[in-house]
Amino acid sequence: MNGKAELRRHYRKVRLAHQREGDKIGRSVLPLIEQSISGSGHVGLFWPLSGEVDLRWLRERLPSQLGLPVADGSGGLQYRCWSDAPLQPDSCGIPAPAHGSPLGPDQLELLLVPALAVDQQGIRLGYGGGYYDRTLAALRKEGQITTVGIAYAGQEIAHVPMTKNDEYLDWIATETGVRKLGT
């Protein structure tokens, strides 16, 4: 498997085969979350798409410290606080906060990012739209942000083909634990 499209097809199947282990990933990443955020800091979460790990239960643990991405209609994401207000579909049709100011890197201390595959250097294989890579690049221009790829151990691979726009992840969380990448 060389091309990203072929890798995406393969690792979607791998992810679906491991879905039952999603709760283990949540338990493995929770200590890193608790260590990484301050009293007023936020964690950028994601609304799970088909087969992605569902970490929405974190809202019970961090009711006022979670942000969800909102697709901006031009290929980027903004994170907004996940409040009690009803979520509405964003420009990609994914449930998201409809109102509120975007959370910046001074507020977002940790970003959890879904991955189809991740390599040891921290390169993530996503769906190919570049939303997370553009968002990470923009956030990193403004300040420091720590990123955690959320995947199953079967989605860790030796090498993800990299393009000039790909952004590195700092950590990976799988059902086997959390590990620093790129070291």
Short mmCIF file of C-alpha atoms in Angstrom, two decimals:
data_model
loop_
_atom_site.label_atom_id
_atom_site.label_comp_id
_atom_site.label_asym_id
_atom_site.label_seq_id
_atom_site.Cartn_x
_atom_site.Cartn_y
_atom_site.Cartn_z
CA MET A 1 0.00 0.00 0.00
CA ASN A 2 1.65 3.17 -1.15
CA GLY A 3 -0.96 5.78 -1.93
CA LYS A 4 -2.94 7.64 0.71
CA ALA A 5 -6.28 6.68 -0.87
CA GLU A 6 -5.41 2.98 -0.61
CA LEU A 7 -4.21 3.46 2.97
CA ARG A 8 -7.45 5.24 3.87
CA ARG A 9 -9.58 2.39 2.53
CA HIS A 10 -7.53 -0.20 4.41
CA TYR A 11 -7.39 1.62 7.76
CA ARG A 12 -11.12 2.41 7.76
CA LYS A 13 -11.64 -1.36 7.76
CA VAL A 14 -9.04 -1.82 10.51
CA ARG A 15 -10.77 0.83 12.62
CA LEU A 16 -14.20 -0.79 12.20
CA ALA A 17 -12.77 -4.15 13.26
CA HIS A 18 -11.50 -2.68 16.56
CA GLN A 19 -14.48 -0.49 17.51
CA ARG A 20 -15.26 -2.42 20.68
CA GLU A 21 -12.00 -1.27 22.22
CA GLY A 22 -12.79 2.44 22.07
CA ASP A 23 -13.49 2.73 25.79
CA LYS A 24 -9.96 1.50 26.51
CA ILE A 25 -8.57 4.41 24.49
CA GLY A 26 -10.62 6.86 26.51
CA ARG A 27 -9.33 5.38 29.76
CA SER A 28 -5.75 5.48 28.46
CA VAL A 29 -5.90 9.16 27.42
CA LEU A 30 -7.76 10.44 30.51
CA PRO A 31 -4.63 10.77 32.73
CA LEU A 32 -2.85 12.80 30.01
CA ILE A 33 -5.88 15.07 29.74
CA GLU A 34 -6.05 15.59 33.49
CA GLN A 35 -2.29 16.35 33.66
CA SER A 36 -2.31 18.66 30.66
CA ILE A 37 -5.14 21.10 31.29
CA SER A 38 -5.33 23.86 33.84
CA GLY A 39 -8.47 24.92 35.66
CA SER A 40 -9.61 27.15 32.82
CA GLY A 41 -8.03 25.34 29.87
CA HIS A 42 -9.96 23.46 27.21
CA VAL A 43 -9.62 20.15 25.42
CA GLY A 44 -10.53 20.08 21.74
CA LEU A 45 -12.61 16.98 21.18
CA PHE A 46 -14.22 15.65 17.98
CA TRP A 47 -17.70 14.39 17.18
CA PRO A 48 -17.17 10.74 16.16
CA LEU A 49 -17.80 9.77 12.56
CA SER A 50 -18.38 6.16 11.50
CA GLY A 51 -15.98 3.91 13.35
CA GLU A 52 -14.13 6.71 15.19
CA VAL A 53 -13.56 6.41 18.90
CA ASP A 54 -16.44 7.99 20.82
CA LEU A 55 -15.01 10.17 23.60
CA ARG A 56 -18.14 12.24 24.18
CA TRP A 57 -18.42 10.73 27.67
CA LEU A 58 -15.57 13.08 28.63
CA ARG A 59 -18.24 15.77 28.91
CA GLU A 60 -19.32 14.21 32.20
CA ARG A 61 -15.76 14.59 33.55
CA LEU A 62 -15.01 18.00 32.01
CA PRO A 63 -18.43 19.65 31.54
CA SER A 64 -17.13 23.17 30.86
CA GLN A 65 -13.71 22.39 29.41
CA LEU A 66 -14.48 20.74 26.09
CA GLY A 67 -14.52 22.34 22.67
CA LEU A 68 -15.86 20.86 19.47
CA PRO A 69 -14.67 21.67 15.95
CA VAL A 70 -16.86 23.66 13.61
CA ALA A 71 -16.07 23.39 9.89
CA ASP A 72 -15.90 26.96 8.63
CA GLY A 73 -16.98 26.26 5.06
CA SER A 74 -13.57 27.08 3.59
CA GLY A 75 -11.51 24.05 4.64
CA GLY A 76 -10.67 24.98 8.21
CA LEU A 77 -11.97 24.31 11.68
CA GLN A 78 -12.66 26.55 14.62
CA TYR A 79 -13.15 25.14 18.08
CA ARG A 80 -15.99 26.48 20.21
CA CYS A 81 -17.02 25.61 23.75
CA TRP A 82 -19.39 22.69 23.97
CA SER A 83 -22.15 24.19 26.09
CA ASP A 84 -25.66 23.03 26.92
CA ALA A 85 -27.02 24.74 23.80
CA PRO A 86 -28.22 22.34 21.10
CA LEU A 87 -25.63 21.41 18.50
CA GLN A 88 -26.30 22.14 14.84
CA PRO A 89 -24.73 20.67 11.70
CA ASP A 90 -21.66 22.59 10.52
CA SER A 91 -20.74 23.02 6.85
CA CYS A 92 -19.75 19.33 6.71
CA GLY A 93 -22.98 18.19 8.37
CA ILE A 94 -21.29 17.26 11.67
CA PRO A 95 -22.94 18.31 14.96
CA ALA A 96 -21.16 21.39 16.32
CA PRO A 97 -21.73 24.42 18.56
CA ALA A 98 -23.61 27.00 16.50
CA HIS A 99 -22.60 30.02 18.57
CA GLY A 100 -19.68 31.28 20.57
CA SER A 101 -16.26 32.73 20.00
CA PRO A 102 -13.53 30.47 18.63
CA LEU A 103 -11.16 29.03 21.22
CA GLY A 104 -7.57 30.08 20.57
CA PRO A 105 -4.30 28.40 21.55
CA ASP A 106 -4.32 30.36 24.80
CA GLN A 107 -7.52 28.46 25.70
CA LEU A 108 -7.04 25.14 23.88
CA GLU A 109 -4.37 23.27 25.80
CA LEU A 110 -4.88 19.83 24.30
CA LEU A 111 -6.35 18.75 20.99
CA LEU A 112 -7.63 15.19 20.47
CA VAL A 113 -7.52 14.33 16.77
CA PRO A 114 -9.05 11.25 15.10
CA ALA A 115 -6.72 9.29 12.85
CA LEU A 116 -7.04 6.54 10.28
CA ALA A 117 -3.34 5.78 10.79
CA VAL A 118 -0.36 7.36 12.58
CA ASP A 119 3.35 6.71 12.18
CA GLN A 120 6.12 6.95 14.80
CA GLN A 121 7.14 10.42 13.62
CA GLY A 122 3.63 11.72 14.37
CA ILE A 123 2.30 12.00 10.82
CA ARG A 124 -1.42 11.33 10.74
CA LEU A 125 -3.48 9.88 7.95
CA GLY A 126 -6.88 11.58 7.89
CA TYR A 127 -9.69 11.70 5.38
CA GLY A 128 -7.76 13.87 2.92
CA GLY A 129 -9.53 17.19 3.32
CA GLY A 130 -6.69 18.83 5.24
CA TYR A 131 -9.03 20.36 7.85
CA TYR A 132 -6.97 19.33 10.88
CA ASP A 133 -3.62 20.12 9.27
CA ARG A 134 -4.68 23.66 8.32
CA THR A 135 -6.22 24.18 11.75
CA LEU A 136 -3.13 22.92 13.59
CA ALA A 137 -0.86 25.09 11.47
CA ALA A 138 -2.98 28.17 12.23
CA LEU A 139 -3.15 27.42 15.95
CA ARG A 140 0.60 26.80 16.12
CA LYS A 141 1.29 30.17 14.49
CA GLU A 142 -0.54 31.78 17.41
CA GLY A 143 0.91 29.64 20.20
CA GLN A 144 1.75 26.19 21.42
CA ILE A 145 -0.84 23.40 21.26
CA THR A 146 -0.39 19.76 22.26
CA THR A 147 -1.99 17.19 19.97
CA VAL A 148 -3.01 13.59 20.62
CA GLY A 149 -3.90 11.23 17.79
CA ILE A 150 -6.75 8.91 18.71
CA ALA A 151 -6.47 5.53 17.00
CA TYR A 152 -6.39 1.81 17.63
CA ALA A 153 -3.04 0.03 17.96
CA GLY A 154 -3.75 -1.67 14.62
CA GLN A 155 -3.69 1.78 13.00
CA GLU A 156 -0.08 2.49 13.95
CA ILE A 157 2.07 2.06 10.87
CA ALA A 158 5.73 2.46 9.94
CA HIS A 159 5.26 5.32 7.51
CA VAL A 160 2.45 7.64 6.45
CA PRO A 161 3.20 9.36 3.13
CA MET A 162 3.82 12.99 4.02
CA THR A 163 3.00 16.14 2.09
CA LYS A 164 4.27 19.65 2.77
CA ASN A 165 1.03 20.61 4.55
CA ASP A 166 0.98 17.71 7.01
CA GLU A 167 1.29 18.64 10.68
CA TYR A 168 2.91 16.42 13.30
CA LEU A 169 1.03 15.00 16.28
CA ASP A 170 2.74 15.01 19.67
CA TRP A 171 1.16 11.91 21.21
CA ILE A 172 -0.86 8.84 20.24
CA ALA A 173 -3.51 7.23 22.43
CA THR A 174 -4.55 3.66 21.67
CA GLU A 175 -6.18 0.87 23.65
CA THR A 176 -2.65 -0.17 24.73
CA GLY A 177 -1.74 3.23 26.21
CA VAL A 178 -0.48 6.72 25.45
CA ARG A 179 2.91 7.34 23.91
CA LYS A 180 4.95 10.38 22.88
CA LEU A 181 5.65 10.50 19.14
CA GLY A 182 8.64 11.74 17.20
CA THR A 183 11.17 10.78 19.84
#
